[in-house]
PDB file of C-alpha atoms in Angstrom:
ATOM      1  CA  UNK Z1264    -152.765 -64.027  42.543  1.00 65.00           C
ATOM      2  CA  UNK Z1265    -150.737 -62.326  39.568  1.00 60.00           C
ATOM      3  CA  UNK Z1266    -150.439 -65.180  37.146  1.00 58.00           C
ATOM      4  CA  UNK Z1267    -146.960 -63.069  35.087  1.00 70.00           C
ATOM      5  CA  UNK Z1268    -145.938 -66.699  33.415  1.00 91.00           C
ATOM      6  CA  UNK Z1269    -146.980 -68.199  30.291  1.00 94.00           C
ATOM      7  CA  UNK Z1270    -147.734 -71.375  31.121  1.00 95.00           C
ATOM      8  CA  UNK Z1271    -149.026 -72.715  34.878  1.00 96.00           C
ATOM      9  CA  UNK Z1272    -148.699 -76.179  35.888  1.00 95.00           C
ATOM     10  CA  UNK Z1273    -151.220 -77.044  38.970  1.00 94.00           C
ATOM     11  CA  UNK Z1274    -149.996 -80.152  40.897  1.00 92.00           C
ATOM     12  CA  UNK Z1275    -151.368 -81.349  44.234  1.00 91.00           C
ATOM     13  CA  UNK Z1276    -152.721 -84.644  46.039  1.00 88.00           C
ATOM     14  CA  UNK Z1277    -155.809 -86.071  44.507  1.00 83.00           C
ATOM     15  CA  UNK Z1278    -158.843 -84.719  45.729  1.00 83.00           C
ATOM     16  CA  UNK Z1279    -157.003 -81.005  46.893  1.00 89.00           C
ATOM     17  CA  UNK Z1280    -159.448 -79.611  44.194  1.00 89.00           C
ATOM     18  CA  UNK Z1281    -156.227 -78.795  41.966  1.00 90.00           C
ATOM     19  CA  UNK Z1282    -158.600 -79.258  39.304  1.00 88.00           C
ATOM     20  CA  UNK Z1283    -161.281 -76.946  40.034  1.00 91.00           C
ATOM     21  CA  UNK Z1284    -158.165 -74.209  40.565  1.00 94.00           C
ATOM     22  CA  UNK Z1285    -156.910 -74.758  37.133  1.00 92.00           C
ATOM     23  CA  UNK Z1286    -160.388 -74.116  35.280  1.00 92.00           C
ATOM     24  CA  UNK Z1287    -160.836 -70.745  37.682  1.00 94.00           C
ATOM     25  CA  UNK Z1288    -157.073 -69.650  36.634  1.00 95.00           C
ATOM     26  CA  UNK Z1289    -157.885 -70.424  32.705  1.00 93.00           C
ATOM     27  CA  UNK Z1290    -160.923 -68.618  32.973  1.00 93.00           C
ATOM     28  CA  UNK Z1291    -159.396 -65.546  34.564  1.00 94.00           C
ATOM     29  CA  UNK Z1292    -156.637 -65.722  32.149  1.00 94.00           C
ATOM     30  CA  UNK Z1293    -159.059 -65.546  29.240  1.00 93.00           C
ATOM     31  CA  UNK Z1294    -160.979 -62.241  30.819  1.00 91.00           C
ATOM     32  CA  UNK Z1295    -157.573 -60.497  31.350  1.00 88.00           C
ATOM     33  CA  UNK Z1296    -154.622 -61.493  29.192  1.00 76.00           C
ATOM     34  CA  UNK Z1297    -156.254 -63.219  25.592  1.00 80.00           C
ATOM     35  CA  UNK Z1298    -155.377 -66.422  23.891  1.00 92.00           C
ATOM     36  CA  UNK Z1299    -155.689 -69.335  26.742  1.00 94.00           C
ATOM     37  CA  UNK Z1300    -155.375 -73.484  26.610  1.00 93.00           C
ATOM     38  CA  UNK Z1301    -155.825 -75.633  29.402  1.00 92.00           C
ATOM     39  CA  UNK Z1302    -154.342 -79.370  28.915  1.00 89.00           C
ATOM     40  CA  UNK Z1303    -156.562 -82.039  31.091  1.00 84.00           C
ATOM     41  CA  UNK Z1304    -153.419 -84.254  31.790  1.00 80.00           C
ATOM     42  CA  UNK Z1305    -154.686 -85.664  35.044  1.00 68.00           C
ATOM     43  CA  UNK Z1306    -154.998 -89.341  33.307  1.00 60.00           C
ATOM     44  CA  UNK Z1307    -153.776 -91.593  36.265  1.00 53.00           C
ATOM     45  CA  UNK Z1308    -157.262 -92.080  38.408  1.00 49.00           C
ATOM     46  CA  UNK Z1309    -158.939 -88.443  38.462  1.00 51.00           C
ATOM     47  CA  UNK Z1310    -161.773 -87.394  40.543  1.00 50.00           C
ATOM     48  CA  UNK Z1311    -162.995 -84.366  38.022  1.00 53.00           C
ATOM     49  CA  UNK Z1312    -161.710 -83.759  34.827  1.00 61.00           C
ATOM     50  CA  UNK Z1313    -161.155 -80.685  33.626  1.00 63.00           C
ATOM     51  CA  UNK Z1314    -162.488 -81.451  30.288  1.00 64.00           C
ATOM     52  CA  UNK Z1315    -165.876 -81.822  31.746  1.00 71.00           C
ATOM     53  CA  UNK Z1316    -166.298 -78.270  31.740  1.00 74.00           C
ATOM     54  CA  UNK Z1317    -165.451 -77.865  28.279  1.00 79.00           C
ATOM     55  CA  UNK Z1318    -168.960 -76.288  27.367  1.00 84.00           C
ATOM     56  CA  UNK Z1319    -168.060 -73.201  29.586  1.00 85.00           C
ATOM     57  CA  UNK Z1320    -164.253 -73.299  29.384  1.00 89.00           C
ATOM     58  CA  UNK Z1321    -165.082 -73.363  25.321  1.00 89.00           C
ATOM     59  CA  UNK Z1322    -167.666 -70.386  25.572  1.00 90.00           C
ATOM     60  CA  UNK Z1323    -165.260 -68.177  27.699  1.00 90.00           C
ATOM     61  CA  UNK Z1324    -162.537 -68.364  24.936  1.00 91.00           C
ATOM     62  CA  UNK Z1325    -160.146 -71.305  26.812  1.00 93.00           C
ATOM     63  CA  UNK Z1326    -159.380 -73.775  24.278  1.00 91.00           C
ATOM     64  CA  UNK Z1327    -159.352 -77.551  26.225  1.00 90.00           C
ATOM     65  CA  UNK Z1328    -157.020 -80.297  24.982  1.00 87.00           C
ATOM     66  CA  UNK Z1329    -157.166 -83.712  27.106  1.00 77.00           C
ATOM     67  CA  UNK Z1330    -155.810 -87.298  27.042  1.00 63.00           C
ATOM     68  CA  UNK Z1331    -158.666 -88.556  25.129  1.00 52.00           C
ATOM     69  CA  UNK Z1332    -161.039 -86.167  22.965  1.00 43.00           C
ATOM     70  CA  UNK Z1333    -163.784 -88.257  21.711  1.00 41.00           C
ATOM     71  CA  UNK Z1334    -164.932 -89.726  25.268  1.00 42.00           C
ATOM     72  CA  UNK Z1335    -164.818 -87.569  28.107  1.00 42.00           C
ATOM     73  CA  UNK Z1336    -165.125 -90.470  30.621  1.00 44.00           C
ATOM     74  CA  UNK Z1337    -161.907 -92.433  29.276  1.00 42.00           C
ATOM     75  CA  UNK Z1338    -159.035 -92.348  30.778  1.00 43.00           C
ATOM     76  CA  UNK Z1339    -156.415 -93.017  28.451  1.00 43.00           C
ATOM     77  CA  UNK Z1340    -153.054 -93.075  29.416  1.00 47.00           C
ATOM     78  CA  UNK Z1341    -151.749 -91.163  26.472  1.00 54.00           C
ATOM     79  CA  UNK Z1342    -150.832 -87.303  26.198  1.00 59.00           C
ATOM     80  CA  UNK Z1343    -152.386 -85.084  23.196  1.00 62.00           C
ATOM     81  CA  UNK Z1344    -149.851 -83.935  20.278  1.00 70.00           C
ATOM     82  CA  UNK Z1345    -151.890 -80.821  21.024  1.00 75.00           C
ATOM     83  CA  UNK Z1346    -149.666 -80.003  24.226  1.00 80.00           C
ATOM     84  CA  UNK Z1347    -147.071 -79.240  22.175  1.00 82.00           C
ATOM     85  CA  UNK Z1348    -148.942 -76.336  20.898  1.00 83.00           C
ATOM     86  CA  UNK Z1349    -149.053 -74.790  24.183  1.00 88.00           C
ATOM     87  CA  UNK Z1350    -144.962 -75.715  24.842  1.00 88.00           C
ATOM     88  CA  UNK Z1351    -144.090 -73.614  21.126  1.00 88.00           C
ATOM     89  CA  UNK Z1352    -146.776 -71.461  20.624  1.00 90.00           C
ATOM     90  CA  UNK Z1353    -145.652 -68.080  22.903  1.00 90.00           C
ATOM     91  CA  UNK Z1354    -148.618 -66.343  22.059  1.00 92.00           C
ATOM     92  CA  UNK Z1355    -150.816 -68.047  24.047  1.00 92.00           C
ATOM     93  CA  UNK Z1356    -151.153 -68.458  27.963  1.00 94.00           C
ATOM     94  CA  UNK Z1357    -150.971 -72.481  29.157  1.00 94.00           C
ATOM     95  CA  UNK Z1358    -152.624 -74.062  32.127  1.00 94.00           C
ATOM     96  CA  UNK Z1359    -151.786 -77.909  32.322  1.00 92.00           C
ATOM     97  CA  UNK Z1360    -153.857 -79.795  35.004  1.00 89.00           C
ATOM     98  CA  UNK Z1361    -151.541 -82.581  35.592  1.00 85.00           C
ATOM     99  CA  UNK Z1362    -151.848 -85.953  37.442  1.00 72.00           C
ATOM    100  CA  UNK Z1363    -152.431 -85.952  41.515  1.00 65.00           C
ATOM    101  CA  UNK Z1364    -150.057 -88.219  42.394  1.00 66.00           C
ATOM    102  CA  UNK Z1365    -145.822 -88.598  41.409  1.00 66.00           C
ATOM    103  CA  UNK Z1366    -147.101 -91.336  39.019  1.00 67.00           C
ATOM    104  CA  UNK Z1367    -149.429 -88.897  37.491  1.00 67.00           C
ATOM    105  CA  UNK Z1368    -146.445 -86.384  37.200  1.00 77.00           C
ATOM    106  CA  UNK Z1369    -144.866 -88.532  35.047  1.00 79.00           C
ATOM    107  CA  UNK Z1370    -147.360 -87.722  32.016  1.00 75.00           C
ATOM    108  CA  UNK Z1371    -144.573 -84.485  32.354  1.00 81.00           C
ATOM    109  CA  UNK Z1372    -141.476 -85.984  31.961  1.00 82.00           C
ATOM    110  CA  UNK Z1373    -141.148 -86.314  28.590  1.00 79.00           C
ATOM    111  CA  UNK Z1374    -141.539 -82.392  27.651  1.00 84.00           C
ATOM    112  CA  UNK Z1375    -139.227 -81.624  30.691  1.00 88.00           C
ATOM    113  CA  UNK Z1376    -136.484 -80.305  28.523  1.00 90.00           C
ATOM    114  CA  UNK Z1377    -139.170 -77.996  26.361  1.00 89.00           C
ATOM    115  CA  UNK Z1378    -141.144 -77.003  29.413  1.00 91.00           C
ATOM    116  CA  UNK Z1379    -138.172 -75.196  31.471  1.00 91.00           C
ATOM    117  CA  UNK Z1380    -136.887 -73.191  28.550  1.00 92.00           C
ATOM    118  CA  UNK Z1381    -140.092 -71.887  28.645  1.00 93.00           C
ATOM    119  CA  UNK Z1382    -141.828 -69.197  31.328  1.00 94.00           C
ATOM    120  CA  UNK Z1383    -143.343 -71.501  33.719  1.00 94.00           C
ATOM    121  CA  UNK Z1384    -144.403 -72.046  37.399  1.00 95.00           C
ATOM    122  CA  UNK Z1385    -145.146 -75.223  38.913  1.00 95.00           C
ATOM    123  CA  UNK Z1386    -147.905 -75.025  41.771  1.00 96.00           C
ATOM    124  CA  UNK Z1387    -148.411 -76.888  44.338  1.00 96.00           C
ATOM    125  CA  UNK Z1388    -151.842 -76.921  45.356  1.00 96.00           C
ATOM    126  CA  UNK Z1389    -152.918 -77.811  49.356  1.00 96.00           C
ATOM    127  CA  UNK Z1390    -155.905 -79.127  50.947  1.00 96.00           C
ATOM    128  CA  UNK Z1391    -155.519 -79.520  54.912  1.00 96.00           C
ATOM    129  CA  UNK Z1392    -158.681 -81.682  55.124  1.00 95.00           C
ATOM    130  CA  UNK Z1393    -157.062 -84.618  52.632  1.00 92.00           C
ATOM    131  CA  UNK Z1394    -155.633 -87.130  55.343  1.00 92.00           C
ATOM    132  CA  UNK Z1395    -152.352 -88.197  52.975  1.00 92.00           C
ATOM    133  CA  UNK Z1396    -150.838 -84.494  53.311  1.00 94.00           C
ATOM    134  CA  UNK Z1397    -152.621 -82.719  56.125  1.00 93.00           C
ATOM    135  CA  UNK Z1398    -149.248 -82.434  57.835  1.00 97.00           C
ATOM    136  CA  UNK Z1399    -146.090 -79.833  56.913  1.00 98.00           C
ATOM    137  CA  UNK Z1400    -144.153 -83.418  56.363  1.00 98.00           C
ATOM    138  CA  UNK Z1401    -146.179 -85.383  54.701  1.00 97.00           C
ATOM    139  CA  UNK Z1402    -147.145 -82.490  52.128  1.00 97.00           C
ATOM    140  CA  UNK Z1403    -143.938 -81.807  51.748  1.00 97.00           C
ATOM    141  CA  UNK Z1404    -142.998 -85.289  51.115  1.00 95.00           C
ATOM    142  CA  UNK Z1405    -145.536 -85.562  48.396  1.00 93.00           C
ATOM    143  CA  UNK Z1406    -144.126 -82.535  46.464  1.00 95.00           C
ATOM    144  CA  UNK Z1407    -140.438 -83.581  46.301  1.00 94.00           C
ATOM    145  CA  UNK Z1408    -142.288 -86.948  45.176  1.00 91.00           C
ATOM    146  CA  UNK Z1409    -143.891 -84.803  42.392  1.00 91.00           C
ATOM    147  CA  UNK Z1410    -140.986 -83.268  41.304  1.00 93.00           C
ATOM    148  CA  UNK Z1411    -138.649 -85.658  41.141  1.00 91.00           C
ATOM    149  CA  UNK Z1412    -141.052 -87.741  39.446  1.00 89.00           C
ATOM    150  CA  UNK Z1413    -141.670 -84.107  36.685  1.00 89.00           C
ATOM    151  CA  UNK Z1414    -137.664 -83.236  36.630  1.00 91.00           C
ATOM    152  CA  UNK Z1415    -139.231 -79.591  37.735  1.00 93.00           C
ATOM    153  CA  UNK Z1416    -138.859 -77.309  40.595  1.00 95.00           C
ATOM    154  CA  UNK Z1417    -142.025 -76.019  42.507  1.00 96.00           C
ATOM    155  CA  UNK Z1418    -142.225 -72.256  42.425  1.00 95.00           C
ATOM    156  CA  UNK Z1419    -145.131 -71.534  44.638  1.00 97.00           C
ATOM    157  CA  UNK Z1420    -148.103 -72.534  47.439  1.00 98.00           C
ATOM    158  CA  UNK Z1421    -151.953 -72.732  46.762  1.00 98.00           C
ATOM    159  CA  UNK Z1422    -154.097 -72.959  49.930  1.00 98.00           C
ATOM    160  CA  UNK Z1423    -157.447 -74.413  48.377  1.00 97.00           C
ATOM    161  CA  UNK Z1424    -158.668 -76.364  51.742  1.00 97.00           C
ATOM    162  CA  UNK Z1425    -162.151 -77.261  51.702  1.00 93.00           C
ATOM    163  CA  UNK Z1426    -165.104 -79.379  52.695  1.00 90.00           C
ATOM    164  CA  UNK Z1427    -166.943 -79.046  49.490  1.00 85.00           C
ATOM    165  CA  UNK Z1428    -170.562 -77.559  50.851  1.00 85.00           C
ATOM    166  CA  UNK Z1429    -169.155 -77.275  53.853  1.00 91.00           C
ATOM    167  CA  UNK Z1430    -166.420 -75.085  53.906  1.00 94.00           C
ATOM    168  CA  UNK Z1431    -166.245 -72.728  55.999  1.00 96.00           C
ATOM    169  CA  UNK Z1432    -163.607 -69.854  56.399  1.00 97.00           C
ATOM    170  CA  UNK Z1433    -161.857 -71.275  59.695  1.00 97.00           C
ATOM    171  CA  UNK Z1434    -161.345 -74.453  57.278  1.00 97.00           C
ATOM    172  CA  UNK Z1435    -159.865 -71.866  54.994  1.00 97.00           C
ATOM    173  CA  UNK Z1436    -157.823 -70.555  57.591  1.00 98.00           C
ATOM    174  CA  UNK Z1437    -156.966 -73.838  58.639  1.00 97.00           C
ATOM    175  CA  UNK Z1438    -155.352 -74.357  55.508  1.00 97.00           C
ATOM    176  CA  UNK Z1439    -153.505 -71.070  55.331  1.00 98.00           C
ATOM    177  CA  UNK Z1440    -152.067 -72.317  58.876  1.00 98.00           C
ATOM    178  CA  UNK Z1441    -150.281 -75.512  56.793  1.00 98.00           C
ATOM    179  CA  UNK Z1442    -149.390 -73.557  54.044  1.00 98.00           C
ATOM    180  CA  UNK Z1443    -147.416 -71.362  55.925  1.00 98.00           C
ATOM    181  CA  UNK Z1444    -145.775 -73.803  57.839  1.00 98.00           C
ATOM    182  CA  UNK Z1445    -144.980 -75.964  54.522  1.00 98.00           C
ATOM    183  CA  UNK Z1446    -143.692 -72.185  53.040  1.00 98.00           C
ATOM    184  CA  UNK Z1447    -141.268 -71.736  56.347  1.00 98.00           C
ATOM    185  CA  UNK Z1448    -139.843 -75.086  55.714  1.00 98.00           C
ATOM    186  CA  UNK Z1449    -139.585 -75.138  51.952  1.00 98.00           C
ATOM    187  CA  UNK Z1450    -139.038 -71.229  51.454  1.00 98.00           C
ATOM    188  CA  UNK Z1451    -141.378 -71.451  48.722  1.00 98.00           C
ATOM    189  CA  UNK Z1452    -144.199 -68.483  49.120  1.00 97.00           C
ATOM    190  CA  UNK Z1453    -147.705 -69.186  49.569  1.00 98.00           C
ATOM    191  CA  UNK Z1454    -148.801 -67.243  46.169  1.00 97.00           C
ATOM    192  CA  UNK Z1455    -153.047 -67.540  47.288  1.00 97.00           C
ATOM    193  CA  UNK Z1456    -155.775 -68.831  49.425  1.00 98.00           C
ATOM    194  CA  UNK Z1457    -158.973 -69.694  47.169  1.00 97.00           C
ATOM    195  CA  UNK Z1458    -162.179 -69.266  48.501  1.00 97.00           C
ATOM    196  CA  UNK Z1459    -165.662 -68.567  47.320  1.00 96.00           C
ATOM    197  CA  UNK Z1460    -166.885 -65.209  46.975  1.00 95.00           C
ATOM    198  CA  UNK Z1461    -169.153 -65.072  50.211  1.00 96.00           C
ATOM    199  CA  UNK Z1462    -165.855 -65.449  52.098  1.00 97.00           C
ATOM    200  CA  UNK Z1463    -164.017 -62.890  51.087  1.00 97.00           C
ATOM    201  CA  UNK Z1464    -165.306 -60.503  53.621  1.00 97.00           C
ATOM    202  CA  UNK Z1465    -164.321 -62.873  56.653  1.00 97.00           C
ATOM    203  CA  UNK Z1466    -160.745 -63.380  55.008  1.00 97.00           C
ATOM    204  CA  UNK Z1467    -159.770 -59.546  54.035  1.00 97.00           C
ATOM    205  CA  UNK Z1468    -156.252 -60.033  55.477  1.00 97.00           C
ATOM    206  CA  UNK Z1469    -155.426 -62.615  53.245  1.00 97.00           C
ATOM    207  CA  UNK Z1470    -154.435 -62.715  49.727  1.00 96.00           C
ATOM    208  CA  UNK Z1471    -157.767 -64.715  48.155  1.00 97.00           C
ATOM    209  CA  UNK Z1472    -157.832 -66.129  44.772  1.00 97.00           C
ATOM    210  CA  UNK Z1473    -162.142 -66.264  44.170  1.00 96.00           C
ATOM    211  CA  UNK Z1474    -163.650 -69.429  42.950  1.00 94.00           C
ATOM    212  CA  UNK Z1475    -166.724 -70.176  41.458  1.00 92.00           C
ATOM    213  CA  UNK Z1476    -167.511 -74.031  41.846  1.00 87.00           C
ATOM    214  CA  UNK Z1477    -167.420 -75.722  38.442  1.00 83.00           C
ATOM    215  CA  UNK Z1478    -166.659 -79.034  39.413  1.00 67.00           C
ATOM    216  CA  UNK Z1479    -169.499 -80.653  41.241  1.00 62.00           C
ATOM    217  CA  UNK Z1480    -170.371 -84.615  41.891  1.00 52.00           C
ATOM    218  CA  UNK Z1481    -173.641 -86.094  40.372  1.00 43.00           C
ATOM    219  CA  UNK Z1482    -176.142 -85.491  42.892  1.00 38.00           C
ATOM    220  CA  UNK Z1483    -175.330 -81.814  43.524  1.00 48.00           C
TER     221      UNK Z1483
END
C-alpha cells in the first residue's frame, strides 16, 4: 500500500486488529519517508494499545503520544494536547489509532475542522472473522456509524482478517472476498490485504501489506 498522505486515520470494529495495522504503517513510514507520530486514541474499551509498543515504536524513530502518558494501562477518556502537533506540524507523517466503535470515533470530532484541511485518509480496517461486521451490511453499517459519529469521509478498505495463530491464507482470502463486496457497494477501493510474511507466496495476486505481529496477549 502507497501511504502518499500525511496523516492516516485507521478505524475499524474492535478486535479487526486496526491496531496492530497502525504500528506496522508507522513503522514503515519511519524506514521510508522520516519524521513519524502515531496518536493511541483508541480510549473507549481497547483490546491492545498501541502505546504498548512504545519501546520499539520509540527505537524505530515513531514518536507515540496516547490518552494517558504516565500509565500505560489507564484508560482515560481524555485526548493529548500533543495531537495537535501532528494536525499543524506538516513536516511530519501522522498515524492516529482511533477508537473501534462510533463512540470511540468521537475522540475525533473535535479536530474535525483542522483534520480535513489537512492531507488525510480515513481507513477502514476489516476482519471477516469478527461476528458484528462479517457481512457487506453490517460492515458497512458500522462505517457510516463511524463517520457520522468523526464528521469524515472514508477513503479506503483494509482487509486484515485473521485468527491470530491461526490464520491461514484462505482466512485471508476470505476476507478479501468481503472487502470486495463492501468496495462494490460503497465504491470505496480496497487499498491492501495484510498478511504475515510466510503468506505472501500463497497470495501473489493480491496487493499484501506485510505484518510483523507486535501486538500479542499475555500468554503468547
Amino acid at each position: 500500500m502507497k501511504a502518499f498522505h500525511r496523516i492516516t486515520i485507521v478505524t475499524g470494529h474492535y478486535g479487526t486488529g486496526k491496531t496492530e495495522f497502525a504500528v506496522n504503517l508507522a513503522l514503515k513510514l519511519a524506514r521510508e519517508n522520516g519524521p513519524v507520530m502515531l496518536a493511541d486514541l483508541d480510549i473507549v474499551n481497547p483490546y491492545f494499545r498501541s502505546r504498548e509498543r512504545r519501546p520499539e515504536l520509540e527505537a524505530a524513530g515513531v514518536r507515540v503520544i496516547s490518552s494517558s502518558q504516565a500509565c500505560s494501562d489507564a484508560d482515560v477518556p481524555a485526548l493529548p494536547a500533543e495531537l495537535l502537533a501532528i494536525l499543524e506540524n506538516r513536516d511530519v507523517r501522522g498515524v492516529l489509532d482511533i477508537g473501534g466503535d462510533p463512540v470511540g470515533a468521537r475522540v475525533l470530532a473535535r479536530f474535525q475542522p483542522k483534520i480535513v484541511q489537512e492531507d488525510c485518509q480515513l481507513l477502514y480496517v476489516l476482519n471477516a472473522n469478527r461476528p458484528e461486521v462479517r457481512t457487506a451490511e453490517s460492515a458497512i453499517a458500522y462505517l457510516r456509524g463511524i463517520e457520522q459519529t468523526c464528521g469524515l469521509t472514508c477513503s479506503g478498505l483494509v482487509n486484515n482478517t485473521h485468527l491470530c495463530r491461526e490464520t491461514t491464507a484462505e482466512e485471508i482470502r476470505k476476507g478479501a472476498a468481503l472487502a470486495e463486496e463492501v468496495a462494490e457497494k460503497t465504491g470505496l477501493p480496497v487499498l491492501c490485504h495484510t498478511a504475515e510474511t510466510k503468506f505472501l507466496p500463497a497470495l501473489s495476486d493480491l496487493t499484501v501489506f506485510p505484518l510483523e505481529i507486535y501486538m500479542k496477549k499475555p500468554w503468547e
